[in-house]
Amino acid sequence: MFKEVIYETKITFCFPVVGHGADDDAGVCYGGWYASGGGGTTGEEASGGGSEIVAQIGEQGYKTLKSAILNANNGETIKLSADVSVESEIDFTDKAITLDLNGKTIDGKVPSSYSVIEAKGESASLTIKDTSSETNGKLISDNYGISAAEGGKLIIESGTIESNYAAMAGNNTAGDMNFEVNGGTLTSKSSEAIYMPGQVQLTVNAGEINGGISARMGQITVNGGTINGMTSNQAADKMEDYFNYSGSAWIGDAIYIWGGTYTSN
């Protein structure tokens, strides 16, 4: 169900904090978008008070990942500062943003058939990386990991995505998608690791893909990396039920392989 709300202005309230050695400029700020016709804020609390800051864009902190993504400008990087939970898909359009896992974990418990984050539209791009020294940042999902629709693009530089279904996914009813894997690890517990049901371009330059690739059309170029085919435990979308399938890639158009390592059961 969708409720129409017309947003007009963004207002931030700041209250001074006194006593207990507080600085003169110390305060607590709350902000959000206010709808026409009155009513309360529909936005997230701004940084400075209450709960923990979980993400930052430069010096600005945010208490939810959704707030950080929606407030990010084109070309900006969101850096996680704490582990965070996501309970509904976060969609964004019209910008290219980078999400730095920074050694933290995103725990996605999203509704069936949804991903944790979706880049929607030809000008929408999501890059995932992990700049922590241990490179142990993770995005975990009980459904799909990250997704692209209507020409959106997903890029993995480093970090780990572990999901119940495809770690990188598109939807054949939601337009084209483009994927690029330059590092990191993509793992699906129950199905293929990358699901490409529409016109797409997938480039794999490095990284590890656990669960193979399901591609119904488009073009795949593999320059390096490791692709491990689906195992007996990854049976949620068995391609052998549709085609004579080897377990590594189901492809309906063209695949170009220049390097890398491939395994299959």
XYZ file of C-alpha atoms in Angstrom:
265
model
C 0.000 0.000 0.000
C 1.326 3.450 -0.942
C 0.296 6.713 0.692
C 0.798 9.913 -1.278
C 2.704 12.573 0.657
C 3.865 15.873 -0.790
C 7.152 16.960 0.745
C 7.873 20.681 0.813
C 10.689 21.560 3.156
C 13.345 20.096 5.370
C 13.606 21.480 8.903
C 16.222 20.787 11.534
C 15.723 21.573 15.220
C 18.742 21.942 17.494
C 18.623 22.103 21.271
C 21.626 23.132 23.402
C 23.144 20.716 25.887
C 24.183 22.367 29.152
C 26.074 21.168 32.200
C 28.298 18.130 32.650
C 31.174 19.946 30.951
C 29.389 20.358 27.626
C 30.947 22.699 25.077
C 29.116 25.900 24.172
C 28.375 24.483 20.706
C 27.221 21.084 21.946
C 23.658 20.197 21.076
C 21.164 17.623 19.866
C 19.647 18.046 16.409
C 16.589 16.391 14.919
C 15.526 16.855 11.335
C 13.212 15.573 8.635
C 10.953 16.355 5.746
C 7.590 17.891 6.630
C 4.552 17.303 4.500
C 2.246 20.088 3.355
C -0.809 20.518 5.498
C 1.003 20.006 8.788
C 1.813 16.768 10.564
C 5.021 15.394 12.040
C 8.354 14.577 10.547
C 8.671 11.640 8.206
C 12.437 11.698 8.104
C 15.237 10.233 10.173
C 16.813 11.894 13.197
C 19.915 13.853 12.275
C 23.235 13.033 13.866
C 23.993 14.315 17.316
C 21.526 12.720 19.688
C 19.854 9.534 20.777
C 20.902 6.313 19.118
C 24.243 5.347 17.596
C 25.605 6.771 14.367
C 25.920 3.845 11.923
C 27.103 5.575 8.741
C 28.939 8.711 7.691
C 29.293 10.831 4.573
C 32.344 12.920 5.271
C 31.775 14.492 8.687
C 27.987 14.039 8.607
C 26.676 11.062 10.559
C 23.450 9.112 10.062
C 21.559 6.786 12.390
C 20.226 4.508 9.646
C 21.743 3.215 6.425
C 18.578 4.234 4.565
C 18.955 7.852 5.650
C 22.584 7.900 4.528
C 21.784 6.426 1.106
C 18.847 8.745 0.452
C 20.840 11.821 1.501
C 24.012 10.916 -0.406
C 24.846 13.050 -3.420
C 26.168 11.779 -6.716
C 29.751 10.558 -6.360
C 29.764 10.433 -2.560
C 30.947 7.571 -0.351
C 28.976 6.240 2.617
C 31.250 4.709 5.240
C 29.808 2.386 7.853
C 30.827 3.158 11.431
C 28.839 0.355 13.114
C 27.014 -2.876 12.320
C 23.519 -2.148 11.028
C 20.255 -4.018 10.398
C 17.996 -3.457 7.383
C 14.387 -4.695 7.375
C 13.150 -3.368 4.029
C 14.741 -2.814 0.639
C 16.513 0.542 0.204
C 15.979 1.872 -3.346
C 17.715 4.875 -4.876
C 17.848 6.571 -8.279
C 19.724 9.231 -10.248
C 23.153 8.985 -8.609
C 26.300 6.901 -8.361
C 27.260 6.149 -4.761
C 29.859 4.014 -3.023
C 29.212 2.005 0.141
C 32.339 1.328 2.205
C 31.625 -1.587 4.542
C 34.662 -0.594 6.633
C 34.842 -3.981 8.347
C 31.212 -3.751 9.526
C 28.204 -5.984 8.831
C 24.894 -5.116 7.196
C 22.326 -7.670 8.373
C 19.430 -7.697 5.915
C 16.147 -9.287 6.930
C 14.025 -8.135 4.035
C 10.662 -9.386 2.685
C 10.546 -12.266 0.224
C 11.816 -11.496 -3.308
C 13.517 -8.247 -2.240
C 17.168 -7.288 -1.885
C 18.856 -5.137 0.747
C 19.761 -2.296 -1.653
C 18.601 -1.634 -5.229
C 20.079 0.776 -7.791
C 17.225 1.808 -10.058
C 17.597 3.654 -13.369
C 20.351 4.133 -15.954
C 22.033 6.859 -13.889
C 21.963 4.798 -10.684
C 25.129 2.963 -9.658
C 26.112 1.225 -6.423
C 29.738 0.335 -5.671
C 30.510 -1.918 -2.703
C 33.994 -1.910 -1.165
C 35.698 -2.574 2.163
C 38.638 -0.398 3.172
C 39.214 -2.069 6.552
C 42.640 -3.641 7.051
C 41.050 -7.062 7.680
C 38.635 -6.672 4.732
C 36.008 -8.537 6.769
C 33.066 -6.261 5.988
C 29.892 -8.121 5.005
C 26.441 -7.576 3.604
C 24.235 -10.486 4.693
C 20.698 -11.086 3.466
C 18.030 -13.680 4.126
C 16.764 -13.063 0.585
C 18.663 -11.338 -2.271
C 21.849 -9.371 -1.667
C 21.902 -6.271 -3.899
C 19.940 -5.661 -7.087
C 19.723 -3.414 -10.140
C 16.673 -2.423 -12.189
C 15.810 -0.239 -15.189
C 19.432 -0.062 -16.339
C 21.067 0.347 -12.926
C 24.630 -0.830 -12.283
C 26.264 -2.799 -9.455
C 30.047 -2.846 -8.886
C 31.877 -4.990 -6.337
C 35.418 -3.897 -5.488
C 35.967 -5.748 -2.198
C 34.087 -7.055 0.808
C 31.665 -9.973 1.062
C 28.025 -10.444 0.130
C 26.339 -13.537 1.563
C 22.676 -14.092 0.731
C 20.092 -16.829 0.720
C 19.440 -16.263 -2.983
C 21.514 -14.398 -5.583
C 24.080 -12.001 -4.118
C 23.791 -9.808 -7.248
C 20.431 -9.877 -8.975
C 18.174 -8.339 -11.578
C 14.541 -8.891 -12.515
C 13.365 -9.629 -16.042
C 10.187 -7.598 -15.403
C 12.155 -4.517 -14.249
C 14.372 -3.677 -17.212
C 18.080 -4.130 -17.861
C 20.954 -4.349 -15.388
C 24.765 -4.174 -15.470
C 27.211 -5.920 -13.142
C 30.949 -5.621 -12.564
C 33.027 -7.746 -10.172
C 36.545 -6.464 -9.483
C 37.128 -8.292 -6.204
C 35.414 -9.462 -3.048
C 33.359 -12.595 -2.483
C 29.789 -13.313 -3.611
C 28.072 -16.330 -2.062
C 24.528 -17.640 -2.335
C 23.379 -20.279 0.118
C 20.496 -21.631 -1.946
C 20.907 -20.660 -5.605
C 23.181 -19.032 -8.192
C 25.401 -16.217 -6.902
C 24.656 -13.885 -9.831
C 21.210 -13.824 -11.446
C 20.981 -12.074 -14.832
C 17.498 -12.544 -16.308
C 17.523 -9.556 -18.691
C 19.705 -7.699 -21.176
C 22.860 -7.158 -19.201
C 26.590 -6.805 -19.324
C 28.566 -8.651 -16.669
C 32.329 -8.193 -16.376
C 34.320 -10.312 -13.927
C 37.894 -9.104 -13.449
C 38.686 -10.654 -10.061
C 37.028 -11.937 -6.894
C 35.307 -15.169 -5.907
C 31.809 -16.180 -7.015
C 30.301 -19.112 -5.108
C 27.210 -20.421 -6.840
C 27.907 -19.760 -10.489
C 26.092 -17.387 -12.843
C 22.565 -17.633 -14.221
C 22.364 -15.506 -17.380
C 19.380 -15.733 -19.707
C 20.641 -13.088 -22.119
C 23.266 -10.367 -22.445
C 27.048 -10.584 -22.481
C 29.558 -11.935 -19.957
C 33.264 -11.124 -20.068
C 35.575 -12.934 -17.645
C 39.130 -11.629 -17.314
C 40.002 -13.269 -14.003
C 38.702 -14.399 -10.650
C 37.273 -17.692 -9.403
C 33.801 -18.960 -10.255
C 32.593 -21.989 -8.304
C 29.509 -23.637 -9.742
C 26.320 -24.461 -7.843
C 26.507 -27.318 -5.365
C 23.837 -29.793 -4.274
C 22.871 -27.379 -1.492
C 22.189 -24.578 -3.962
C 19.062 -26.105 -5.447
C 16.461 -23.333 -5.172
C 16.699 -22.514 -8.894
C 18.092 -25.650 -10.494
C 18.876 -24.889 -14.132
C 19.060 -28.617 -14.847
C 15.270 -28.551 -14.638
C 15.257 -26.272 -17.710
C 18.356 -27.063 -19.770
C 21.293 -29.413 -19.984
C 23.280 -27.560 -17.321
C 26.850 -27.951 -16.113
C 26.499 -25.934 -12.910
C 28.719 -22.958 -13.745
C 26.893 -20.697 -16.195
C 23.533 -20.730 -17.929
C 23.884 -18.382 -20.852
C 21.529 -17.472 -23.674
C 23.663 -15.078 -25.711
C 27.461 -14.711 -25.508
C 30.242 -15.391 -23.032
C 33.874 -14.348 -23.412
C 36.496 -15.914 -21.137
C 40.062 -14.659 -21.021
C 41.220 -15.973 -17.645
C 40.206 -17.123 -14.205
C 39.449 -20.375 -12.431
C 36.241 -22.377 -12.800
C 34.941 -25.311 -10.799
C 31.721 -27.276 -11.088
C 30.122 -30.358 -9.583
